Amino acid sequence: SISIPLTISSNREASIEMVIASTETPEGKIANIHAEFNERVFNIQANSSKVVNLNIKALDSLGEGEYKLTIGARSNDITYSRIITLLVK
């Protein structure tokens, strides 16, 4: 398992929803991985930052390999996403 700190910054006041998707299934769902944010929905003030932790735990049925995770912060009709590589050995 791993905890990844994510820094979310905004130049305006906003309500943020954290989202995650994976290349593991054709539908972009995460299978055999338990992933959760310590805060999934929160408000952020203008010109400020907030650290949100993404906690990932691979289940026993997850095979070795390289997986792509798309992590996003969504506010209204705008989503900012980053792709990270998860290497399971």
C-alpha atoms as a printed R data frame, in Angstrom:
   type eleno elety resid chain resno       x       y       z
1  ATOM     1    CA   SER     A     1   0.000   0.000   0.000
2  ATOM     2    CA   ILE     A     2   1.025   3.603  -0.538
3  ATOM     3    CA   SER     A     3  -0.213   7.074   0.386
4  ATOM     4    CA   ILE     A     4   0.289   9.811  -2.219
5  ATOM     5    CA   PRO     A     5  -0.020  13.453  -1.128
6  ATOM     6    CA   LEU     A     6  -1.706  15.605  -3.794
7  ATOM     7    CA   THR     A     7  -1.568  19.412  -3.650
8  ATOM     8    CA   ILE     A     8  -4.703  21.081  -5.005
9  ATOM     9    CA   SER     A     9  -4.420  24.815  -5.753
10 ATOM    10    CA   SER     A    10  -7.030  27.286  -6.944
11 ATOM    11    CA   ASN     A    11  -7.074  30.945  -7.866
12 ATOM    12    CA   ARG     A    12 -10.817  31.156  -7.074
13 ATOM    13    CA   GLU     A    13 -13.139  29.819  -4.409
14 ATOM    14    CA   ALA     A    14 -14.474  26.434  -5.507
15 ATOM    15    CA   SER     A    15 -16.075  23.179  -4.472
16 ATOM    16    CA   ILE     A    16 -13.743  20.341  -5.506
17 ATOM    17    CA   GLU     A    17 -14.489  16.644  -6.063
18 ATOM    18    CA   MET     A    18 -11.547  14.237  -6.339
19 ATOM    19    CA   VAL     A    19 -11.931  11.468  -8.942
20 ATOM    20    CA   ILE     A    20  -9.863   8.472 -10.043
21 ATOM    21    CA   ALA     A    21  -9.976   6.032 -12.972
22 ATOM    22    CA   SER     A    22  -7.743   3.207 -14.185
23 ATOM    23    CA   THR     A    23  -6.645   1.390 -17.324
24 ATOM    24    CA   GLU     A    24  -7.232  -1.932 -15.592
25 ATOM    25    CA   THR     A    25 -10.699  -2.485 -17.044
26 ATOM    26    CA   PRO     A    26 -12.201  -1.364 -20.370
27 ATOM    27    CA   GLU     A    27 -14.705   0.803 -18.474
28 ATOM    28    CA   GLY     A    28 -11.926   2.676 -16.647
29 ATOM    29    CA   LYS     A    29 -12.915   1.118 -13.327
30 ATOM    30    CA   ILE     A    30 -10.362   0.158 -10.705
31 ATOM    31    CA   ALA     A    31 -10.432  -3.575  -9.995
32 ATOM    32    CA   ASN     A    32  -8.255  -5.376  -7.461
33 ATOM    33    CA   ILE     A    33  -7.098  -2.020  -6.066
34 ATOM    34    CA   HIS     A    34  -8.637  -0.191  -3.146
35 ATOM    35    CA   ALA     A    35  -8.159   3.556  -3.669
36 ATOM    36    CA   GLU     A    36  -9.631   6.341  -1.564
37 ATOM    37    CA   PHE     A    37  -8.982   9.988  -0.836
38 ATOM    38    CA   ASN     A    38  -8.861  11.186   2.768
39 ATOM    39    CA   GLU     A    39 -11.213  13.955   1.508
40 ATOM    40    CA   ARG     A    40 -13.156  13.333  -1.689
41 ATOM    41    CA   VAL     A    41 -15.262  16.526  -1.698
42 ATOM    42    CA   PHE     A    42 -14.158  19.808  -0.129
43 ATOM    43    CA   ASN     A    43 -14.223  23.591  -0.535
44 ATOM    44    CA   ILE     A    44 -11.112  25.605  -1.286
45 ATOM    45    CA   GLN     A    45 -10.592  29.336  -0.850
46 ATOM    46    CA   ALA     A    46  -9.304  31.647  -3.588
47 ATOM    47    CA   ASN     A    47  -5.510  31.737  -3.992
48 ATOM    48    CA   SER     A    48  -4.922  28.825  -1.634
49 ATOM    49    CA   SER     A    49  -3.778  25.206  -1.631
50 ATOM    50    CA   LYS     A    50  -4.898  22.037   0.113
51 ATOM    51    CA   VAL     A    51  -3.147  18.691   0.465
52 ATOM    52    CA   VAL     A    52  -5.331  15.623  -0.106
53 ATOM    53    CA   ASN     A    53  -3.940  12.124   0.423
54 ATOM    54    CA   LEU     A    54  -4.716   9.306  -2.007
55 ATOM    55    CA   ASN     A    55  -4.395   5.953  -0.254
56 ATOM    56    CA   ILE     A    56  -3.880   2.964  -2.549
57 ATOM    57    CA   LYS     A    57  -3.821  -0.680  -1.500
58 ATOM    58    CA   ALA     A    58  -3.373  -3.527  -3.971
59 ATOM    59    CA   LEU     A    59  -5.565  -6.546  -3.261
60 ATOM    60    CA   ASP     A    60  -4.045 -10.054  -3.352
61 ATOM    61    CA   SER     A    61  -5.642 -10.754  -6.737
62 ATOM    62    CA   LEU     A    62  -3.807  -7.860  -8.439
63 ATOM    63    CA   GLY     A    63  -1.153  -9.251 -10.758
64 ATOM    64    CA   GLU     A    64   2.321  -7.868 -11.258
65 ATOM    65    CA   GLY     A    65   2.610  -5.224 -13.925
66 ATOM    66    CA   GLU     A    66   2.279  -1.584 -14.806
67 ATOM    67    CA   TYR     A    67  -1.050   0.178 -14.318
68 ATOM    68    CA   LYS     A    68  -2.068   3.705 -15.247
69 ATOM    69    CA   LEU     A    69  -4.205   5.723 -12.849
70 ATOM    70    CA   THR     A    70  -5.856   8.986 -13.830
71 ATOM    71    CA   ILE     A    71  -6.323  11.251 -10.822
72 ATOM    72    CA   GLY     A    72  -8.488  14.339 -11.175
73 ATOM    73    CA   ALA     A    73  -9.849  17.337  -9.321
74 ATOM    74    CA   ARG     A    74 -13.248  18.408 -10.657
75 ATOM    75    CA   SER     A    75 -15.081  21.679 -10.094
76 ATOM    76    CA   ASN     A    76 -18.324  22.352 -11.969
77 ATOM    77    CA   ASP     A    77 -17.512  21.751 -15.646
78 ATOM    78    CA   ILE     A    78 -13.686  21.794 -15.324
79 ATOM    79    CA   THR     A    79 -11.543  18.771 -14.457
80 ATOM    80    CA   TYR     A    80  -7.770  18.847 -14.075
81 ATOM    81    CA   SER     A    81  -6.262  15.358 -14.414
82 ATOM    82    CA   ARG     A    82  -2.836  13.801 -14.072
83 ATOM    83    CA   ILE     A    83  -1.845  10.286 -15.129
84 ATOM    84    CA   ILE     A    84   0.426   8.326 -12.827
85 ATOM    85    CA   THR     A    85   2.022   4.921 -13.289
86 ATOM    86    CA   LEU     A    86   1.542   2.302 -10.583
87 ATOM    87    CA   LEU     A    87   4.146  -0.459 -10.738
88 ATOM    88    CA   VAL     A    88   3.236  -3.669  -8.910
89 ATOM    89    CA   LYS     A    89   6.047  -6.167  -8.260
